[in-house]
mmCIF file of C-alpha atoms and ligand atoms in Angstrom:
data_model
loop_
_atom_site.group_PDB
_atom_site.id
_atom_site.type_symbol
_atom_site.label_atom_id
_atom_site.label_comp_id
_atom_site.label_asym_id
_atom_site.label_seq_id
_atom_site.Cartn_x
_atom_site.Cartn_y
_atom_site.Cartn_z
ATOM 1 C CA MET N 225 1.037 -34.950 -8.046
ATOM 2 C CA PHE N 226 3.142 -37.623 -9.809
ATOM 3 C CA ILE N 227 4.430 -37.620 -13.377
ATOM 4 C CA ALA N 228 5.903 -40.611 -15.302
ATOM 5 C CA THR N 229 9.096 -39.732 -16.718
ATOM 6 C CA ALA N 230 12.043 -41.592 -18.312
ATOM 7 C CA SER N 231 15.293 -41.971 -16.727
ATOM 8 C CA LEU N 232 18.408 -43.576 -18.113
ATOM 9 C CA TYR N 233 19.241 -44.821 -14.565
ATOM 10 C CA PRO N 234 17.180 -45.746 -11.654
ATOM 11 C CA ALA N 235 17.142 -42.756 -9.391
ATOM 12 C CA ARG N 236 17.190 -43.021 -5.651
ATOM 13 C CA ASN N 237 13.905 -43.094 -3.879
ATOM 14 C CA THR N 238 12.092 -44.478 -7.010
ATOM 15 C CA HIS N 239 8.330 -44.825 -6.460
ATOM 16 C CA CYS N 240 7.550 -47.506 -8.956
ATOM 17 C CA THR N 241 7.142 -51.276 -9.005
ATOM 18 C CA ASP N 242 8.627 -53.678 -11.521
ATOM 19 C CA SER N 243 5.535 -53.832 -13.542
ATOM 20 C CA GLN N 244 5.824 -50.110 -14.106
ATOM 21 C CA ARG N 245 9.341 -50.534 -15.520
ATOM 22 C CA HIS N 246 9.988 -50.663 -19.284
ATOM 23 C CA PRO N 247 12.767 -53.249 -20.128
ATOM 24 C CA SER N 248 14.611 -50.721 -22.404
ATOM 25 C CA LEU N 249 14.427 -47.857 -20.025
ATOM 26 C CA SER N 250 13.745 -47.863 -16.325
ATOM 27 C CA TYR N 251 10.598 -45.745 -15.888
ATOM 28 C CA THR N 252 10.562 -43.872 -12.651
ATOM 29 C CA ILE N 253 7.585 -42.334 -11.044
ATOM 30 C CA PHE N 254 8.610 -38.977 -9.482
ATOM 31 C CA PRO N 255 6.930 -36.503 -7.517
ATOM 32 C CA GLN N 256 6.889 -33.238 -9.519
ATOM 33 C CA THR N 257 9.826 -31.776 -7.653
ATOM 34 C CA LYS N 258 12.027 -34.847 -7.773
ATOM 35 C CA LYS N 259 11.274 -35.233 -11.456
ATOM 36 C CA LYS N 260 12.533 -31.691 -12.123
ATOM 37 C CA ARG N 261 15.781 -32.579 -10.065
ATOM 38 C CA VAL N 262 16.367 -35.675 -12.030
ATOM 39 C CA LEU N 263 15.684 -34.079 -15.479
ATOM 40 C CA ARG N 264 18.100 -31.267 -14.490
ATOM 41 C CA ALA N 265 20.743 -33.805 -13.520
ATOM 42 C CA MET N 266 20.389 -35.660 -16.802
ATOM 43 C CA ARG N 267 20.725 -32.441 -18.730
ATOM 44 C CA ILE N 268 23.739 -31.427 -16.755
ATOM 45 C CA HIS N 269 25.218 -34.821 -17.551
ATOM 46 C CA GLY N 270 24.160 -34.513 -21.146
ATOM 47 C CA GLU N 271 22.406 -37.775 -20.886
ATOM 48 C CA MET N 272 18.959 -36.886 -22.086
ATOM 49 C CA PRO N 273 18.408 -37.096 -25.855
ATOM 50 C CA PRO N 274 17.167 -33.723 -27.339
ATOM 51 C CA GLU N 275 13.802 -35.241 -28.395
ATOM 52 C CA LYS N 276 13.198 -36.548 -24.877
ATOM 53 C CA GLU N 277 14.099 -33.037 -23.536
ATOM 54 C CA GLU N 278 11.475 -31.620 -25.869
ATOM 55 C CA GLU N 279 8.924 -34.255 -24.814
ATOM 56 C CA GLU N 280 9.580 -33.501 -21.227
ATOM 57 C CA LYS N 281 9.083 -29.766 -21.735
ATOM 58 C CA VAL N 282 5.754 -30.391 -23.417
ATOM 59 C CA LYS N 283 4.702 -32.663 -20.587
ATOM 60 C CA SER N 284 5.608 -30.325 -17.937
ATOM 61 C CA LEU N 285 3.868 -27.445 -19.592
ATOM 62 C CA SER N 286 0.644 -29.621 -20.318
ATOM 63 C CA SER N 287 0.704 -30.515 -16.611
ATOM 64 C CA SER N 288 0.521 -26.935 -15.723
ATOM 65 C CA ILE N 289 -1.944 -26.100 -18.268
ATOM 66 C CA GLN N 290 -4.022 -28.867 -16.979
ATOM 67 C CA GLN N 291 -4.348 -27.109 -13.671
ATOM 68 C CA PRO N 292 -5.918 -23.763 -14.351
ATOM 69 C CA GLN N 293 -4.893 -21.213 -11.779
ATOM 70 C CA LYS N 294 -7.553 -20.376 -9.410
ATOM 71 C CA LEU N 295 -8.370 -16.686 -10.034
ATOM 72 C CA VAL N 296 -8.566 -14.349 -7.011
ATOM 73 C CA VAL N 297 -11.624 -12.068 -7.842
ATOM 74 C CA VAL N 298 -11.417 -8.672 -6.357
ATOM 75 C CA GLY N 299 -14.680 -6.671 -6.523
ATOM 76 C CA TYR N 300 -13.902 -2.936 -6.243
ATOM 77 C CA ALA N 301 -16.081 0.000 -5.303
ATOM 78 C CA LEU N 302 -14.238 3.241 -6.105
ATOM 79 C CA THR N 303 -15.089 6.705 -7.233
ATOM 80 C CA SER N 304 -14.282 7.419 -10.781
ATOM 81 C CA LYS N 305 -11.534 9.672 -9.795
ATOM 82 C CA LYS N 306 -10.055 6.924 -7.615
ATOM 83 C CA LYS N 307 -10.464 4.329 -10.287
ATOM 84 C CA LYS N 308 -8.588 6.598 -12.685
ATOM 85 C CA SER N 309 -5.696 7.281 -10.264
ATOM 86 C CA PHE N 310 -5.601 3.720 -8.842
ATOM 87 C CA LEU N 311 -6.803 1.140 -11.111
ATOM 88 C CA GLN N 312 -4.734 1.828 -14.139
ATOM 89 C CA PRO N 313 -4.528 -0.515 -17.119
ATOM 90 C CA LYS N 314 -0.911 -1.442 -16.216
ATOM 91 C CA LEU N 315 -1.983 -2.518 -12.734
ATOM 92 C CA GLU N 316 -4.954 -4.686 -14.054
ATOM 93 C CA VAL N 317 -2.656 -6.396 -16.595
ATOM 94 C CA LEU N 318 -0.018 -7.197 -13.917
ATOM 95 C CA ALA N 319 -2.693 -8.327 -11.511
ATOM 96 C CA ARG N 320 -4.117 -10.579 -14.169
ATOM 97 C CA ASP N 321 -0.677 -12.190 -14.797
ATOM 98 C CA LYS N 322 -0.762 -12.995 -11.199
ATOM 99 C CA GLY N 323 -4.277 -14.506 -11.202
ATOM 100 C CA ILE N 324 -5.973 -11.526 -9.817
ATOM 101 C CA LEU N 325 -9.066 -10.240 -11.560
ATOM 102 C CA PHE N 326 -10.493 -6.783 -10.788
ATOM 103 C CA VAL N 327 -14.420 -6.692 -11.279
ATOM 104 C CA ALA N 328 -16.282 -3.450 -10.802
ATOM 105 C CA ILE N 329 -19.075 -3.481 -8.311
ATOM 106 C CA ASP N 330 -22.258 -2.104 -9.701
ATOM 107 C CA LEU N 331 -23.336 0.450 -7.198
ATOM 108 C CA ASN N 332 -26.851 0.550 -8.644
ATOM 109 C CA ARG N 333 -27.430 -3.058 -7.712
ATOM 110 C CA PRO N 334 -27.446 -4.657 -4.270
ATOM 111 C CA LEU N 335 -23.831 -5.775 -3.267
ATOM 112 C CA LEU N 336 -25.256 -9.064 -2.103
ATOM 113 C CA ASP N 337 -26.531 -9.969 -5.520
ATOM 114 C CA GLN N 338 -23.060 -9.503 -7.011
ATOM 115 C CA GLY N 339 -19.792 -11.631 -7.096
ATOM 116 C CA PRO N 340 -18.767 -14.085 -5.918
ATOM 117 C CA PHE N 341 -15.720 -12.263 -4.810
ATOM 118 C CA ASP N 342 -12.671 -13.136 -2.768
ATOM 119 C CA VAL N 343 -11.910 -9.734 -1.906
ATOM 120 C CA VAL N 344 -14.000 -6.542 -1.694
ATOM 121 C CA LEU N 345 -11.784 -3.471 -2.124
ATOM 122 C CA HIS N 346 -13.592 -0.066 -1.594
ATOM 123 C CA LYS N 347 -12.922 3.524 -0.812
ATOM 124 C CA LEU N 348 -16.493 4.823 -0.488
ATOM 125 C CA LEU N 349 -18.198 6.609 2.451
ATOM 126 C CA GLY N 350 -21.767 7.208 3.379
ATOM 127 C CA LYS N 351 -24.204 5.502 5.608
ATOM 128 C CA ASP N 352 -25.918 3.449 2.887
ATOM 129 C CA TRP N 353 -22.677 2.020 1.579
ATOM 130 C CA CYS N 354 -21.320 1.299 5.112
ATOM 131 C CA GLY N 355 -24.595 -0.522 5.874
ATOM 132 C CA ALA N 356 -24.336 -2.641 2.603
ATOM 133 C CA ILE N 357 -20.692 -3.478 3.312
ATOM 134 C CA GLU N 358 -21.602 -4.454 6.943
ATOM 135 C CA ASP N 359 -24.452 -6.709 5.721
ATOM 136 C CA TYR N 360 -22.259 -8.292 3.094
ATOM 137 C CA ARG N 361 -19.502 -9.055 5.630
ATOM 138 C CA LYS N 362 -22.124 -10.762 7.860
ATOM 139 C CA LYS N 363 -23.354 -12.981 5.064
ATOM 140 C CA ASN N 364 -19.899 -13.651 3.385
ATOM 141 C CA PRO N 365 -17.412 -13.940 6.283
ATOM 142 C CA GLU N 366 -14.954 -15.754 4.022
ATOM 143 C CA VAL N 367 -14.558 -12.743 1.826
ATOM 144 C CA ALA N 368 -11.813 -10.267 2.794
ATOM 145 C CA VAL N 369 -13.159 -6.667 2.827
ATOM 146 C CA LEU N 370 -10.606 -3.961 2.618
ATOM 147 C CA ASP N 371 -11.244 -2.227 4.731
ATOM 148 C CA PRO N 372 -14.205 -2.646 7.130
ATOM 149 C CA PRO N 373 -15.816 0.585 7.909
ATOM 150 C CA ASP N 374 -14.900 0.372 11.570
ATOM 151 C CA ALA N 375 -11.380 0.104 10.721
ATOM 152 C CA ILE N 376 -11.460 3.106 8.444
ATOM 153 C CA GLU N 377 -13.287 5.342 10.945
ATOM 154 C CA GLN N 378 -10.003 6.352 12.731
ATOM 155 C CA LEU N 379 -8.419 7.387 9.530
ATOM 156 C CA LEU N 380 -11.295 9.909 8.646
ATOM 157 C CA ASN N 381 -9.932 12.594 10.978
ATOM 158 C CA ARG N 382 -6.539 14.062 10.971
ATOM 159 C CA GLN N 383 -6.342 13.893 14.739
ATOM 160 C CA SER N 384 -7.277 10.325 15.502
ATOM 161 C CA MET N 385 -5.354 8.937 12.261
ATOM 162 C CA LEU N 386 -2.090 9.904 14.214
ATOM 163 C CA ASN N 387 -3.056 8.401 17.634
ATOM 164 C CA ASP N 388 -1.142 5.170 16.958
ATOM 165 C CA VAL N 389 1.877 7.129 16.084
ATOM 166 C CA THR N 390 1.661 9.307 19.160
ATOM 167 C CA ASP N 391 1.180 6.080 21.183
ATOM 168 C CA LEU N 392 4.287 4.516 19.599
ATOM 169 C CA ASN N 393 6.564 6.683 21.663
ATOM 170 C CA LEU N 394 9.462 5.442 19.426
ATOM 171 C CA SER N 395 12.721 6.989 19.898
ATOM 172 C CA ASP N 396 16.403 5.763 19.962
ATOM 173 C CA SER N 397 19.886 7.237 19.815
ATOM 174 C CA TYR N 398 19.253 8.114 16.092
ATOM 175 C CA GLY N 399 16.104 10.184 16.692
ATOM 176 C CA LYS N 400 12.465 9.703 17.443
ATOM 177 C CA VAL N 401 9.193 9.241 15.436
ATOM 178 C CA CYS N 402 6.555 11.607 16.554
ATOM 179 C CA VAL N 403 3.761 13.971 15.454
ATOM 180 C CA PRO N 404 4.238 17.589 15.106
ATOM 181 C CA ARG N 405 2.555 19.606 17.896
ATOM 182 C CA GLN N 406 -0.932 20.314 16.911
ATOM 183 C CA MET N 407 -4.450 21.369 17.973
ATOM 184 C CA VAL N 408 -7.866 20.966 16.681
ATOM 185 C CA ILE N 409 -10.206 23.940 16.109
ATOM 186 C CA ASN N 410 -13.851 22.765 16.037
ATOM 187 C CA ASN N 411 -15.806 25.917 16.092
ATOM 188 C CA ASP N 412 -15.681 29.681 16.314
ATOM 189 C CA PRO N 413 -12.642 30.756 13.929
ATOM 190 C CA SER N 414 -12.436 34.068 15.910
ATOM 191 C CA SER N 415 -11.181 32.075 18.870
ATOM 192 C CA ILE N 416 -8.109 30.817 16.994
ATOM 193 C CA PRO N 417 -5.587 33.444 17.630
ATOM 194 C CA HIS N 418 -6.322 33.171 21.420
ATOM 195 C CA GLU N 419 -6.300 29.295 21.425
ATOM 196 C CA VAL N 420 -2.961 29.102 19.503
ATOM 197 C CA THR N 421 -1.249 31.578 21.809
ATOM 198 C CA ARG N 422 -2.777 29.601 24.823
ATOM 199 C CA ALA N 423 -1.524 26.306 23.454
ATOM 200 C CA GLY N 424 1.841 27.794 22.867
ATOM 201 C CA LEU N 425 2.154 26.560 19.298
ATOM 202 C CA LYS N 426 5.032 27.961 17.374
ATOM 203 C CA LEU N 427 4.667 29.735 13.959
ATOM 204 C CA PRO N 428 4.446 29.057 11.039
ATOM 205 C CA LEU N 429 1.488 26.704 11.304
ATOM 206 C CA VAL N 430 0.008 24.242 8.703
ATOM 207 C CA ALA N 431 -3.773 24.534 8.710
ATOM 208 C CA LYS N 432 -5.405 21.185 7.444
ATOM 209 C CA PRO N 433 -9.097 20.177 7.266
ATOM 210 C CA LEU N 434 -9.917 17.944 10.249
ATOM 211 C CA VAL N 435 -12.021 15.704 8.096
ATOM 212 C CA VAL N 436 -10.224 13.252 5.482
ATOM 213 C CA ASP N 437 -12.995 12.012 3.171
ATOM 214 C CA GLY N 438 -11.196 11.682 -0.006
ATOM 215 C CA THR N 439 -12.589 14.932 -1.357
ATOM 216 C CA ALA N 440 -10.428 17.722 -2.913
ATOM 217 C CA LYS N 441 -11.552 19.882 -0.017
ATOM 218 C CA SER N 442 -10.066 17.490 2.502
ATOM 219 C CA HIS N 443 -6.677 18.130 0.903
ATOM 220 C CA GLU N 444 -6.942 21.919 1.048
ATOM 221 C CA MET N 445 -3.907 23.089 3.045
ATOM 222 C CA PHE N 446 -2.752 26.515 4.246
ATOM 223 C CA LEU N 447 0.579 27.831 5.660
ATOM 224 C CA ALA N 448 -0.037 30.604 8.327
ATOM 225 C CA TYR N 449 2.783 33.020 9.235
ATOM 226 C CA ASP N 450 0.624 34.561 11.953
ATOM 227 C CA GLN N 451 -2.149 33.363 14.013
ATOM 228 C CA PHE N 452 -4.469 36.272 13.434
ATOM 229 C CA SER N 453 -4.992 35.528 9.774
ATOM 230 C CA LEU N 454 -6.037 32.000 10.802
ATOM 231 C CA SER N 455 -9.448 33.342 11.760
ATOM 232 C CA GLU N 456 -10.168 33.645 8.104
ATOM 233 C CA LEU N 457 -10.329 29.780 7.822
ATOM 234 C CA GLU N 458 -13.205 27.602 8.062
ATOM 235 C CA PRO N 459 -13.166 24.958 10.978
ATOM 236 C CA PRO N 460 -13.111 22.158 11.751
ATOM 237 C CA LEU N 461 -9.282 22.361 11.294
ATOM 238 C CA VAL N 462 -6.087 20.883 12.603
ATOM 239 C CA LEU N 463 -3.346 23.408 13.233
ATOM 240 C CA GLN N 464 0.076 21.811 13.081
ATOM 241 C CA GLU N 465 3.501 23.316 13.832
ATOM 242 C CA PHE N 466 5.405 23.521 10.535
ATOM 243 C CA VAL N 467 8.486 21.317 10.715
ATOM 244 C CA ASN N 468 11.570 22.111 8.638
ATOM 245 C CA HIS N 469 12.441 19.015 6.634
ATOM 246 C CA GLY N 470 14.569 20.269 3.810
ATOM 247 C CA GLY N 471 11.849 20.013 1.102
ATOM 248 C CA ILE N 472 11.914 16.382 0.852
ATOM 249 C CA LEU N 473 9.590 13.909 2.532
ATOM 250 C CA PHE N 474 9.397 10.110 2.547
ATOM 251 C CA LYS N 475 6.095 8.311 1.885
ATOM 252 C CA VAL N 476 5.959 4.813 3.451
ATOM 253 C CA TYR N 477 3.508 2.335 2.062
ATOM 254 C CA ILE N 478 2.900 -0.790 4.379
ATOM 255 C CA VAL N 479 0.630 -3.727 3.197
ATOM 256 C CA GLY N 480 1.153 -6.701 5.553
ATOM 257 C CA GLU N 481 5.018 -7.449 5.592
ATOM 258 C CA ALA N 482 5.503 -5.474 2.343
ATOM 259 C CA ILE N 483 7.088 -1.999 2.714
ATOM 260 C CA LYS N 484 7.685 0.485 0.112
ATOM 261 C CA VAL N 485 9.377 3.995 0.744
ATOM 262 C CA VAL N 486 9.271 6.758 -1.834
ATOM 263 C CA ARG N 487 10.751 10.183 -1.779
ATOM 264 C CA ARG N 488 8.787 13.136 -2.697
ATOM 265 C CA PHE N 489 9.435 16.865 -2.979
ATOM 266 C CA SER N 490 7.764 18.941 -0.346
ATOM 267 C CA LEU N 491 7.484 22.417 1.149
ATOM 268 C CA PRO N 492 10.714 24.189 1.549
ATOM 269 C CA ASN N 493 12.266 25.296 4.894
ATOM 270 C CA VAL N 494 10.817 28.386 6.420
ATOM 271 C CA THR N 495 13.587 30.550 7.805
ATOM 272 C CA LYS N 496 13.416 32.851 10.862
ATOM 273 C CA GLN N 497 14.161 35.754 8.654
ATOM 274 C CA GLU N 498 11.304 34.867 6.285
ATOM 275 C CA LEU N 499 8.869 34.412 9.263
ATOM 276 C CA SER N 500 9.729 37.833 10.567
ATOM 277 C CA LYS N 501 8.937 39.447 7.240
ATOM 278 C CA VAL N 502 5.867 37.523 6.178
ATOM 279 C CA GLU N 503 2.374 37.771 7.410
ATOM 280 C CA GLY N 504 -0.899 36.214 6.431
ATOM 281 C CA VAL N 505 -2.217 32.687 5.473
ATOM 282 C CA PHE N 506 -1.519 31.206 2.113
ATOM 283 C CA ARG N 507 -3.094 28.108 0.461
ATOM 284 C CA PHE N 508 -0.661 25.697 -1.060
ATOM 285 C CA PRO N 509 -1.371 22.788 -3.627
ATOM 286 C CA ARG N 510 -0.647 19.071 -3.300
ATOM 287 C CA VAL N 511 3.017 19.501 -3.191
ATOM 288 C CA SER N 512 3.871 15.875 -2.449
ATOM 289 C CA SER N 513 1.772 13.977 -4.923
ATOM 290 C CA ALA N 514 3.127 10.936 -7.030
ATOM 291 C CA ALA N 515 3.915 13.496 -9.700
ATOM 292 C CA ALA N 516 6.434 15.165 -7.363
ATOM 293 C CA SER N 517 8.793 12.091 -7.040
ATOM 294 C CA ALA N 518 12.198 12.979 -5.575
ATOM 295 C CA ASP N 519 13.480 9.288 -5.874
ATOM 296 C CA ASP N 520 16.262 10.549 -8.081
ATOM 297 C CA ALA N 521 16.844 13.706 -6.392
ATOM 298 C CA ASP N 522 20.425 14.394 -5.338
ATOM 299 C CA LEU N 523 20.164 13.996 -1.573
ATOM 300 C CA ASP N 524 22.999 13.892 0.902
ATOM 301 C CA PRO N 525 23.614 10.138 1.256
ATOM 302 C CA SER N 526 23.944 10.288 5.074
ATOM 303 C CA VAL N 527 20.672 12.172 5.357
ATOM 304 C CA ALA N 528 18.703 9.913 3.284
ATOM 305 C CA GLY N 529 20.300 6.866 4.710
ATOM 306 C CA GLU N 530 19.433 7.872 8.259
ATOM 307 C CA ILE N 531 15.951 8.930 7.539
ATOM 308 C CA LEU N 532 15.299 5.635 5.789
ATOM 309 C CA ARG N 533 16.603 3.678 8.519
ATOM 310 C CA ASN N 534 14.353 5.305 11.061
ATOM 311 C CA ILE N 535 11.481 4.875 8.592
ATOM 312 C CA LEU N 536 12.043 1.120 8.231
ATOM 313 C CA LEU N 537 12.535 0.845 12.152
ATOM 314 C CA PHE N 538 9.183 2.598 12.544
ATOM 315 C CA SER N 539 7.460 0.570 9.854
ATOM 316 C CA PHE N 540 8.233 -2.580 11.561
ATOM 317 C CA ARG N 541 7.062 -1.572 14.797
ATOM 318 C CA PHE N 542 3.918 0.169 13.534
HETATM 319 N N1 ATP J 106 3.775 19.807 9.994
HETATM 320 C C1 ATP J 106 4.243 19.912 8.763
HETATM 321 N N2 ATP J 106 5.548 20.557 8.546
HETATM 322 C C2 ATP J 106 5.876 20.777 7.341
HETATM 323 N N3 ATP J 106 5.282 20.403 6.198
HETATM 324 C C3 ATP J 106 4.114 19.899 6.232
HETATM 325 C C4 ATP J 106 3.464 19.513 7.497
HETATM 326 N N4 ATP J 106 2.312 18.919 7.343
HETATM 327 C C5 ATP J 106 2.075 18.734 5.982
HETATM 328 N N5 ATP J 106 3.251 19.441 5.308
HETATM 329 C C6 ATP J 106 3.299 19.481 3.871
HETATM 330 O O1 ATP J 106 1.930 19.493 3.346
HETATM 331 C C7 ATP J 106 1.751 18.348 2.562
HETATM 332 C C8 ATP J 106 0.434 17.723 2.640
HETATM 333 O O2 ATP J 106 0.246 17.418 3.976
HETATM 334 P P1 ATP J 106 -0.487 16.005 4.458
HETATM 335 O O3 ATP J 106 0.257 14.935 3.949
HETATM 336 O O4 ATP J 106 -0.710 16.065 5.888
HETATM 337 O O5 ATP J 106 -1.913 16.105 3.699
HETATM 338 P P2 ATP J 106 -2.671 15.236 2.732
HETATM 339 O O6 ATP J 106 -3.683 15.836 2.128
HETATM 340 O O7 ATP J 106 -2.673 13.822 3.510
HETATM 341 O O8 ATP J 106 -1.533 14.868 1.592
HETATM 342 P P3 ATP J 106 -1.657 13.720 0.399
HETATM 343 O O9 ATP J 106 -3.003 13.078 0.599
HETATM 344 O O10 ATP J 106 -1.357 14.318 -0.866
HETATM 345 O O11 ATP J 106 -0.426 12.683 0.960
HETATM 346 C C9 ATP J 106 2.905 17.437 2.914
HETATM 347 O O12 ATP J 106 3.219 16.625 1.745
HETATM 348 C C10 ATP J 106 4.083 18.345 3.228
HETATM 349 O O13 ATP J 106 4.640 18.871 1.986
HETATM 350 O O1 LIG J 107 1.370 10.314 -2.550
HETATM 351 P P1 LIG J 107 0.040 9.375 -2.770
HETATM 352 O O2 LIG J 107 -0.203 9.284 -4.301
HETATM 353 O O3 LIG J 107 -0.003 8.128 -1.973
HETATM 354 O O4 LIG J 107 -1.084 10.299 -2.192
HETATM 355 C C1 LIG J 107 -2.366 9.768 -2.174
HETATM 356 C C2 LIG J 107 -2.877 10.073 -0.808
HETATM 357 O O5 LIG J 107 -2.034 9.422 0.176
HETATM 358 C C3 LIG J 107 -4.332 9.506 -0.701
HETATM 359 O O6 LIG J 107 -4.326 8.161 -0.916
HETATM 360 C C4 LIG J 107 -5.087 10.225 -1.727
HETATM 361 O O7 LIG J 107 -6.317 9.586 -1.804
HETATM 362 P P2 LIG J 107 -7.759 10.285 -1.225
HETATM 363 O O8 LIG J 107 -7.416 10.564 0.210
HETATM 364 O O9 LIG J 107 -8.732 9.294 -1.524
HETATM 365 O O10 LIG J 107 -7.703 11.648 -1.908
HETATM 366 C C5 LIG J 107 -4.694 10.056 -3.064
HETATM 367 O O11 LIG J 107 -5.381 10.979 -3.960
HETATM 368 P P3 LIG J 107 -5.789 10.595 -5.499
HETATM 369 O O12 LIG J 107 -6.751 11.614 -5.839
HETATM 370 O O13 LIG J 107 -4.552 10.549 -6.283
HETATM 371 O O14 LIG J 107 -6.493 9.167 -5.301
HETATM 372 C C6 LIG J 107 -3.263 10.549 -3.178
HETATM 373 O O15 LIG J 107 -2.713 10.252 -4.628
#
């Protein structure tokens, strides 16, 4: 795009013919970028009269207003709980400032009749919804669906969601990235004590629901100090060896090339002495939620730095 602007001296690479030149001032047609360089040069040399500077600002502003930013329309389908925790007003305002508009998808109308959308963002499950999303994708291949049901499938299960981490086999002189030893219990809870002993899992164990479907139940966690009390729990379950980690964990969010690492408070270490004295299985709350931020916690810098380095190393390879 070109803008006519005035210059007190002919600039290099002028793109204009004599007929475009004004006798008192040489008019120079600049591509947008060159115009800014010349104006800046003139301002630096104090050669542009104040009224001309104001006029240039208005022109530059008017040219940007003339080209309204194309909005990216994001249709979202979230539970009311998720909308409340994720799509907060400050996010909507920030997105709008960046030309992104969130529009709620009406779950009582066919998805195909709604839009048009540039992106469909959803965190809903169920056969009907997955069918509607798949049908929409086929008829709107240009729309980015986050995420396609087949890509989410692996994350709906606390065993399969860790497959990629297990396959990474990432280790170096500073340490390794791996999954705690675990086993899946699909049926008969009375078999748990025998299965745990046979698998050689070390106590204490964290018992987690195998299914991850966004419900509160899918976050119900238990800490077991002996394997016998585990038979009180309801399969399907993942039983994972508890890993002492100093009560602080790091959550890593990766979207494309963007990586965000946050520190959260977590379960405290379990000492050998405590393990020898305590028996039973205890439910614990969601200890590491956003409200449990430890970003400002006083951590030993060497520990934090080392863990962060490994996390970033892991993030780039994931
Ligand atoms: N193997 C483990 N060793 C020690 N602590 C653990 C282990 N697994 C889980 N925890 C503790 O339990 C908490 C919840 O575990 P996890 O993150 O697997 O469940 P979640 O439901 O996905 O949590 P959220 O959705 O809140 O991130 C962790 O934040 C951590 O404090
Ligand atoms: O620590 P955060 O806030 O990232 O924890 C998230 C968690 O990672 C999951 O995204 C939860 O979503 P669901 O699996 O759908 O439950 C979030 O739960 P929410 O109820 O706050 O949306 C956690 O915040």
